[in-house]
XYZ file of C-alpha atoms in Angstrom:
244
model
C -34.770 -104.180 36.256
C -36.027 -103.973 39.658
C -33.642 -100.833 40.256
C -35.247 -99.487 37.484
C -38.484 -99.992 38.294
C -37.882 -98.630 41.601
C -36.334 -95.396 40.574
C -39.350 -94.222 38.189
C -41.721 -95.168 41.213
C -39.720 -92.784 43.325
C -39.489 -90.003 40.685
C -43.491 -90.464 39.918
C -43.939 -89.990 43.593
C -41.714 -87.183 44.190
C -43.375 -85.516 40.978
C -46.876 -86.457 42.411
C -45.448 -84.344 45.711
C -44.581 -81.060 43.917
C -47.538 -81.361 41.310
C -49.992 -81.287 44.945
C -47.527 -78.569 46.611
C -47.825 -76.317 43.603
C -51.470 -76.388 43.447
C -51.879 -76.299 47.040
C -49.958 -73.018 47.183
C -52.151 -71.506 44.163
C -55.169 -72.240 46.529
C -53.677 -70.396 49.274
C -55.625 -67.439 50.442
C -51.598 -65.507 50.926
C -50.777 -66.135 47.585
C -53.749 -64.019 46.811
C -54.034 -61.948 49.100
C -50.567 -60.440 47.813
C -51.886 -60.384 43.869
C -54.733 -58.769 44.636
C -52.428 -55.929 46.726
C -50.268 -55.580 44.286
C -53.241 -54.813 42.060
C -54.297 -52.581 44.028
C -50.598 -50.450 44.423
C -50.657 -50.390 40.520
C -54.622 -48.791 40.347
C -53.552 -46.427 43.352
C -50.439 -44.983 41.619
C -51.994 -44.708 38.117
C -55.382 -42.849 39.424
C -52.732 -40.887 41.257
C -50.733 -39.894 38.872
C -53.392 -38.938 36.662
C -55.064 -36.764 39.016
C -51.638 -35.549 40.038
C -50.906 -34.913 36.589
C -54.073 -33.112 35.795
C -53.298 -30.760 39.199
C -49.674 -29.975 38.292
C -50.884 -28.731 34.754
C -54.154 -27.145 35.837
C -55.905 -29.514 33.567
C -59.487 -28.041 32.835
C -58.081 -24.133 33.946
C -58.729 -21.665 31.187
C -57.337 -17.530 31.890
C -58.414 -15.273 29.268
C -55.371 -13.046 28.614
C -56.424 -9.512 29.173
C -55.795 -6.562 26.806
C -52.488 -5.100 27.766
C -51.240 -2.886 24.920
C -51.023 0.891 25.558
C -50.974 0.415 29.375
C -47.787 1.256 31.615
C -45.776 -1.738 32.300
C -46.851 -1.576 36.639
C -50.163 -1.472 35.685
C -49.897 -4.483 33.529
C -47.942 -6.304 36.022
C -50.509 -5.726 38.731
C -53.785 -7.011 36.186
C -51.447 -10.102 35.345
C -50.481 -11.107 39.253
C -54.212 -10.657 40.434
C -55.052 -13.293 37.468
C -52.605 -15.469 38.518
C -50.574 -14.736 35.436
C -46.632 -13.309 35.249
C -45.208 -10.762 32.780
C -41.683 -10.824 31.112
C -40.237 -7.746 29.148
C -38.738 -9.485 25.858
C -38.176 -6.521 23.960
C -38.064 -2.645 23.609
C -39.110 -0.434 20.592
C -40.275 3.528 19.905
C -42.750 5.552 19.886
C -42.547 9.340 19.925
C -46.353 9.755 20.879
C -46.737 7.494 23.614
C -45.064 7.226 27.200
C -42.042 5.513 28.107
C -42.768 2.209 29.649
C -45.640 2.041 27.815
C -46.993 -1.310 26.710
C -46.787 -1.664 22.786
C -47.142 -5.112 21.783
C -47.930 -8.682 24.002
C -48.242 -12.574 23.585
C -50.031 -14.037 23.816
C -52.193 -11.613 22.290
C -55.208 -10.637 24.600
C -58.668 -13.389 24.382
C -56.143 -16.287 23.987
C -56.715 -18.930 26.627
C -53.738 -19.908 29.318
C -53.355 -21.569 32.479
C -52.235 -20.063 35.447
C -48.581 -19.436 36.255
C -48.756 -18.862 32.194
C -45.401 -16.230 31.217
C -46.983 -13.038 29.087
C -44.343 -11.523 27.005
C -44.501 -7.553 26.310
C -42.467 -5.096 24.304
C -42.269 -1.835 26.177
C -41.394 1.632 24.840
C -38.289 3.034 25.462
C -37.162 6.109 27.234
C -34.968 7.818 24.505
C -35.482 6.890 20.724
C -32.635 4.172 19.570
C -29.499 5.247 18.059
C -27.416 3.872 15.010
C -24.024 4.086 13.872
C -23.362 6.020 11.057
C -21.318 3.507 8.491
C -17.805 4.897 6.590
C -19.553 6.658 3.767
C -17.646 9.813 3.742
C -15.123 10.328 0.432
C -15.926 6.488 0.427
C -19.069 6.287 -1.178
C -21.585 8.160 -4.285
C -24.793 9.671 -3.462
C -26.870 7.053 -5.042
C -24.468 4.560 -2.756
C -24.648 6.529 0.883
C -28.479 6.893 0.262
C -29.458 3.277 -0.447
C -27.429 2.155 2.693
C -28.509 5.005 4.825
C -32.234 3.971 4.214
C -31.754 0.901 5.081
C -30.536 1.005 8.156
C -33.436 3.172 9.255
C -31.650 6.689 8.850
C -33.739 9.917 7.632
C -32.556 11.989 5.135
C -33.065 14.973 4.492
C -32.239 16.919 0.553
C -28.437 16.460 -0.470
C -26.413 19.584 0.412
C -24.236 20.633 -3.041
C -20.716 21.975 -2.071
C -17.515 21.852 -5.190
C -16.318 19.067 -5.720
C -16.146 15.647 -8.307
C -19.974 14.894 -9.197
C -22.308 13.036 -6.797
C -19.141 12.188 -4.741
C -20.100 12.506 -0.882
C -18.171 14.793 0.977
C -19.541 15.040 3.775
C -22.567 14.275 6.210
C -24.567 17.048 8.431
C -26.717 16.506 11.289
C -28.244 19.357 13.279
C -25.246 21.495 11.925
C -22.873 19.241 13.542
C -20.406 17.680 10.856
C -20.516 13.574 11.428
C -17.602 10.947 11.235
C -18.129 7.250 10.878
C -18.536 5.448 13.822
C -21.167 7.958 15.293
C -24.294 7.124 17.330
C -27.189 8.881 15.304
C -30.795 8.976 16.842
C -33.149 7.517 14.374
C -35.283 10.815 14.856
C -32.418 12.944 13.497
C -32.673 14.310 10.012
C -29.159 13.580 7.702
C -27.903 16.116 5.291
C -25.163 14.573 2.865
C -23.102 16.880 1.041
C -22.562 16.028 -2.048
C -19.683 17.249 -5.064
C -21.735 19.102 -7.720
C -19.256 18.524 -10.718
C -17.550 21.803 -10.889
C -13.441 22.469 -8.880
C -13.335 24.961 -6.553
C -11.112 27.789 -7.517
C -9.022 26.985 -4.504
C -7.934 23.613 -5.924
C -6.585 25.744 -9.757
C -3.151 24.941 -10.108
C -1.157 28.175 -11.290
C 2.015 27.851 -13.889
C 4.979 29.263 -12.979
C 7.922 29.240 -14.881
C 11.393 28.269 -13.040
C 13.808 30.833 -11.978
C 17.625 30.165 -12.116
C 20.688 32.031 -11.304
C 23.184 32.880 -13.792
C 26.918 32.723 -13.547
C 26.973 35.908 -12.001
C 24.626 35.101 -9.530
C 21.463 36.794 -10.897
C 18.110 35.334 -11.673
C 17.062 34.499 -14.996
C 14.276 32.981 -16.145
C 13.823 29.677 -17.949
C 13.954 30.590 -21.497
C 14.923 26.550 -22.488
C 11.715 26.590 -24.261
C 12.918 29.306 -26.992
C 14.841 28.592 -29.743
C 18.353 29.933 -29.782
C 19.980 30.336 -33.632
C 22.822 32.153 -35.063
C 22.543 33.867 -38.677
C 25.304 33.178 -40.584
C 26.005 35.251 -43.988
C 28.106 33.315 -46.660
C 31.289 35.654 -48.559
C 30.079 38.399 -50.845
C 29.658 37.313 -54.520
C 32.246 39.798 -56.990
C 30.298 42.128 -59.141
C 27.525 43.005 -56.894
C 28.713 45.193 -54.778
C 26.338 48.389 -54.273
């Protein structure tokens, strides 16, 4: 018992100690000292990073995008550097009445609000007017057919050129005189002239009927005559009492 009683005095005590120590520590001006710095590092790097955040993205920076279309692509580029702004080419397209290089669409479209370092797309217009490949319509294909398909690839046509032949059967393609093949770069400008069969043979294609020739035994030609009958008349014996 007296072991016993000993023992809890000595753990009371030693629990006493730590209790004091642990408390005594909280009190310390160190202790703190360091919470109140490491406060401080986490106010410092989240003010920083907001400001920094707001600088990187030119937060409260507003460009209005200026009116590029119809002006040559150098001229655009020199508007868009001076405002801080850059210009990318993303496309090309045609126009017969305006310059090459020539500015015809942009986005973002001019007014709209960027920040700086902001990308402004343009479609330009090219030097020569695109081309397409002309698709296997020839003695392939009807008139109703070629046209449909030709249209819809962005060809012009001009009226169907009749030449002999099976009806609305196409024959043939013309552009500036030039017979075409398939597989030929067309410009889009270019007019198409499809020739077309009108329903009635050309006398070249009449097939003339000539009957076989053979040789005889002797060695001279004959003609065919298998398709005429051959006969033989035959007269039966004289009946008595009618002779004239």
């Amino acid at each position: 018992m007296k072991e016993l009683r000993k023992y809890s005095q000595d753990t009371q005590k030693q629990t006493g100690m730590k209790s004091s120590e642990f408390v005594g520590k909280f009190k310390s001006k160190y202790l703190w000292g360091n919470i109140l710095a490491m406060i401080g590092v986490v106010l410092l790097l989240g003010v920083g990073a907001k400001y920094g955040l707001d600088l990187y993205t030119h937060h409260g920076e507003a460009i209005a995008v200026p009116a590029l279309r119809s002006k040559s692509f150098a001229d655009a580029k020199k508007i868009l550097e001076t405002m801080g702004l850059e210009i990318v080419v993303s496309d090309t397209g045609y126009v017969k009445t305006l310059p090459p290089d020539c500015i015809l669409e942009q986005s973002p479209i001019a007014g709209q609000k960027v920040k700086s370092g902001h990308i402004i797309y343009v479609t330009v217009n090219a030097l020569n007017s695109p081309t397409l490949t002309l698709p296997d319509l020839i003695d392939n294909s009807s008139l109703r057919e070629a046209q449909a398909k030709l249209t819809a690839m962005g060809f012009r046509l001009g009226n169907p050129q009749y030449v002999a032949g099976e009806k609305d059967w196409v024959y043939g393609i013309i552009c500036k005189g030039k017979h075409l093949n398939a597989g030929d770069r067309v410009s889009v400008e270019d007019l198409l002239v499809i020739q077309v069969g009108n329903g009635v043979r050309d006398d070249a294609d009449s097939v003339d009927i000539v009957d076989p020739i053979f040789e005889d035994n002797h060695g001279t030609e004959q003609p065919d005559n298998s398709d005429v009958d051959e006969f033989e008349v035959v007269t039966g014996p004289e009946t008595p009492g009618k002779k004239g």
